[in-house]
Amino acid sequence: AQSVTQLDSHVSVSEGTPVLLRCNYSSSYSPSLFWYVQHPNKGLQLLLKYTSAATLVKGINGFEAEFKKSETSFHLTKPSAHMSDAAEYFCVVSDGSRYKLIFGSGTRLLVRP
Amino acid sequence: SAVISQKPSRDICQRGTSLTIQCQVDSQVTMMFWYRQQPGQSLTLIATANQGSEATYESGFVIDKFPISRPNLTFSTLTVSNLSPEDSSIYLCSGGTSQETQYFGPGTRLLVL
């Protein structure tokens, strides 16, 4: 069965410093992986997705993630945090047989001025 | 991408009543799904809405409590029946494409008193 583990429930960074949100996955086959962001009182927005093409995936708003099969990881990074990045981030794996999405527990990103 | 709208955006209901949430997609999607996000929690899939037939429910969710309709490719409804305070959550619908990407609506915030 597919699953994802987000290793940090909260991450706090200063504005202008790098962001790292960690995600490990478990899958019996080559998975499709996603990162979604949820701003307060807003819906979910797709940041980026990995579907077995390039292992380094670039998304919106300067975010990127690297698929590392040997480490079963799909960490989300951004070189320089902005105040507007403060939100909840979800790492997600797809159950390819039925397009079912399995969500991680989420990481709340706090950006300090 | 698909643009997904939901209504109502929020509601306050009395226990024992029901709430029907509507989801409209602006383009044809392969799949439609309904999720629940309990306060401070991640998203949990309730069911897959199937066009013209009964929805496919996940473990722990039943049709009597969460009846779902999908009369055409771009519209679905979720009813939360016999409401109790434990049903207070955000309910989100999503539309999935053939590339496994899902786009989410803004959610419906339900408070049950």
Coordinates of C-alpha atoms in Angstrom, one line a residue:
Chain A
A1 CA 0.0 0.0 0.0
Q2 CA 1.1 3.5 -0.7
S3 CA 1.8 6.0 2.1
V4 CA 3.6 9.2 2.8
T5 CA 5.3 10.5 6.0
Q6 CA 5.9 14.1 6.5
L7 CA 8.7 14.3 9.0
D8 CA 8.0 17.7 10.5
S9 CA 4.7 18.9 11.7
H10 CA 6.0 22.5 11.9
V11 CA 8.9 24.3 10.3
S12 CA 9.9 27.8 11.1
V13 CA 12.3 29.9 8.9
S14 CA 13.3 33.5 8.6
E15 CA 12.3 35.4 5.5
G16 CA 15.0 35.1 2.9
T17 CA 16.4 31.8 4.2
P18 CA 16.0 28.4 2.5
V19 CA 13.0 26.2 3.1
L20 CA 13.2 22.4 3.4
L21 CA 10.0 20.4 4.0
R22 CA 10.7 16.6 4.2
C23 CA 8.6 13.8 2.9
N24 CA 9.2 10.1 2.7
Y25 CA 7.0 7.8 0.7
S26 CA 6.3 4.1 0.6
S27 CA 5.1 2.5 -2.6
S28 CA 5.1 -0.9 -4.2
Y29 CA 5.6 0.6 -7.6
S30 CA 6.9 3.8 -9.2
P31 CA 4.7 6.4 -7.6
S32 CA 3.3 9.7 -8.7
L33 CA 4.0 12.3 -6.0
F34 CA 2.7 15.7 -5.4
W35 CA 3.0 18.7 -3.2
Y36 CA 0.0 20.8 -2.4
V37 CA -0.2 24.0 -0.4
Q38 CA -3.1 25.3 1.6
H39 CA -3.2 28.9 2.7
P40 CA -5.4 29.8 5.7
N41 CA -9.0 29.6 4.8
K42 CA -8.2 28.8 1.2
G43 CA -8.5 25.6 -0.9
L44 CA -5.6 23.4 -2.0
Q45 CA -3.2 24.5 -4.7
L46 CA -1.0 22.2 -6.6
L47 CA 2.7 23.2 -6.3
L48 CA 4.3 20.5 -8.3
K49 CA 4.1 16.8 -9.3
Y50 CA 6.5 14.0 -10.1
T51 CA 5.3 11.4 -12.6
S52 CA 8.5 9.4 -13.5
A53 CA 10.0 12.0 -15.8
A54 CA 12.9 14.2 -14.5
T55 CA 13.7 13.6 -10.9
L56 CA 14.1 17.3 -10.2
V57 CA 10.7 18.9 -10.5
K58 CA 10.1 22.6 -10.6
G59 CA 6.9 24.0 -9.4
I60 CA 5.2 27.3 -8.9
N61 CA 6.4 30.2 -6.7
G62 CA 10.1 29.0 -6.8
F63 CA 9.5 25.7 -5.2
E64 CA 11.1 22.5 -6.4
A65 CA 11.3 18.9 -5.2
E66 CA 13.7 16.1 -5.9
F67 CA 12.6 12.5 -6.3
K68 CA 15.2 10.1 -4.7
K69 CA 14.3 6.5 -5.2
S70 CA 17.2 5.2 -3.1
E71 CA 16.1 7.2 -0.2
T72 CA 12.3 7.0 -0.9
S73 CA 12.2 10.8 -0.4
F74 CA 10.5 13.7 -2.1
H75 CA 11.6 16.8 -0.2
L76 CA 10.3 20.2 -1.1
T77 CA 12.7 23.1 -1.2
K78 CA 12.8 26.8 -1.9
P79 CA 16.0 28.9 -1.9
S80 CA 14.5 31.9 -0.2
A81 CA 11.4 32.1 1.8
H82 CA 8.8 34.8 1.5
M83 CA 6.2 35.8 4.1
S84 CA 3.5 34.7 1.6
D85 CA 4.9 31.2 1.8
A86 CA 3.4 30.7 5.3
A87 CA 0.9 27.9 4.9
E88 CA 0.2 24.2 5.3
Y89 CA 2.0 21.9 2.9
F90 CA 0.9 18.4 2.0
C91 CA 3.0 15.7 0.4
V92 CA 0.7 13.4 -1.5
V93 CA 1.1 10.0 -3.3
S94 CA -1.2 8.7 -5.9
D95 CA -2.7 5.2 -5.8
G96 CA -2.3 4.8 -9.6
S97 CA -4.9 2.1 -9.9
R98 CA -7.8 4.4 -9.1
Y99 CA -6.2 7.9 -9.0
K100 CA -6.8 8.0 -5.3
L101 CA -4.6 10.5 -3.5
I102 CA -3.1 9.7 -0.1
F103 CA -2.2 12.7 1.9
G104 CA 0.5 13.1 4.4
S105 CA -0.2 14.7 7.8
G106 CA 0.9 18.1 6.6
T107 CA 3.7 20.5 7.6
R108 CA 2.9 24.0 8.8
L109 CA 5.5 26.5 7.5
L110 CA 6.0 29.7 9.5
V111 CA 8.0 32.5 8.0
R112 CA 9.5 35.0 10.5
P113 CA 10.2 38.5 9.4
Chain B
S1 CA -6.0 23.0 -15.3
A2 CA -9.5 22.7 -14.1
V3 CA -11.4 25.4 -12.1
I4 CA -13.6 23.9 -9.4
S5 CA -16.3 25.8 -7.5
Q6 CA -18.2 24.7 -4.5
K7 CA -21.2 26.0 -2.7
P8 CA -22.0 26.9 -0.1
S9 CA -18.6 28.1 1.0
R10 CA -19.6 27.7 4.7
D11 CA -22.7 26.9 6.7
I12 CA -23.8 26.5 10.3
C13 CA -26.3 23.7 10.8
Q14 CA -28.3 22.2 13.6
R15 CA -27.7 18.6 14.7
G16 CA -30.0 16.2 13.1
T17 CA -30.3 18.1 9.9
S18 CA -28.6 17.6 6.5
L19 CA -26.4 19.7 4.3
T20 CA -25.9 19.3 0.6
I21 CA -22.8 20.6 -1.0
Q22 CA -22.5 21.3 -4.7
C23 CA -19.4 21.0 -6.8
Q24 CA -19.0 22.3 -10.4
V25 CA -16.0 21.8 -12.6
D26 CA -15.4 24.1 -15.6
S27 CA -14.1 21.4 -17.9
Q28 CA -14.6 17.7 -18.2
V29 CA -12.5 15.7 -15.8
T30 CA -12.0 11.9 -15.7
M31 CA -12.7 11.5 -12.0
M32 CA -14.4 13.5 -9.2
F33 CA -13.7 13.0 -5.5
W34 CA -14.9 14.1 -2.1
Y35 CA -12.6 14.7 0.8
R36 CA -13.1 15.6 4.5
Q37 CA -10.6 17.7 6.5
Q38 CA -11.3 17.6 10.1
P39 CA -10.1 20.5 12.3
G40 CA -6.3 20.6 12.3
Q41 CA -6.1 17.4 10.3
S42 CA -5.0 16.2 6.9
L43 CA -7.4 15.3 4.1
T44 CA -9.2 12.0 4.1
L45 CA -10.9 10.6 1.0
I46 CA -14.6 10.0 1.5
A47 CA -15.6 8.6 -1.9
T48 CA -15.1 8.6 -5.7
A49 CA -18.1 10.1 -7.4
N50 CA -19.0 8.0 -10.4
Q51 CA -21.1 9.4 -13.3
G52 CA -24.5 7.9 -13.4
S53 CA -23.9 5.3 -10.8
E54 CA -23.3 4.8 -7.1
A55 CA -20.2 6.3 -5.6
T56 CA -17.3 4.2 -4.4
Y57 CA -16.8 4.8 -0.7
E58 CA -13.7 4.4 1.3
S59 CA -13.5 2.4 4.5
G60 CA -15.3 4.2 7.3
F61 CA -17.7 6.1 5.1
V62 CA -21.2 4.9 4.1
I63 CA -23.8 5.9 1.6
D64 CA -26.5 6.5 4.2
K65 CA -24.4 9.1 5.9
F66 CA -22.7 10.6 2.8
P67 CA -25.0 10.2 -0.3
I68 CA -23.3 11.4 -3.4
S69 CA -24.6 12.1 -6.9
R70 CA -22.8 12.8 -10.2
P71 CA -25.4 13.2 -12.9
N72 CA -22.9 14.4 -15.5
L73 CA -19.2 14.8 -16.0
T74 CA -18.9 18.2 -14.5
F75 CA -21.2 18.3 -11.5
S76 CA -21.5 16.4 -8.2
T77 CA -23.2 16.8 -4.9
L78 CA -22.3 15.5 -1.4
T79 CA -24.9 15.4 1.3
V80 CA -23.9 15.0 4.9
S81 CA -26.9 13.5 6.7
N82 CA -28.1 13.5 10.3
L83 CA -25.5 16.0 11.3
S84 CA -23.7 15.8 14.6
P85 CA -21.0 18.1 16.0
E86 CA -18.4 15.5 14.9
D87 CA -19.3 16.3 11.3
S88 CA -17.9 19.8 11.7
S89 CA -15.1 19.8 9.0
I90 CA -14.1 21.2 5.7
Y91 CA -15.4 19.2 2.8
L92 CA -13.6 19.5 -0.5
C93 CA -14.3 18.2 -3.9
S94 CA -11.6 17.6 -6.5
G95 CA -11.5 16.8 -10.2
G96 CA -8.9 14.4 -11.6
T97 CA -7.4 14.4 -15.0
S98 CA -6.0 11.5 -16.9
Q99 CA -2.5 12.5 -15.8
E100 CA -3.5 11.8 -12.2
T101 CA -3.4 15.5 -11.2
Q102 CA -6.3 16.6 -9.1
Y103 CA -7.6 20.1 -8.7
F104 CA -9.4 21.1 -5.6
G105 CA -12.4 23.3 -4.9
P106 CA -12.1 26.0 -2.2
G107 CA -13.9 23.8 0.3
T108 CA -17.1 24.1 2.3
R109 CA -16.7 24.9 6.0
L110 CA -19.4 23.2 8.0
L111 CA -20.1 23.9 11.7
V112 CA -22.7 21.7 13.4
L113 CA -24.2 23.1 16.6

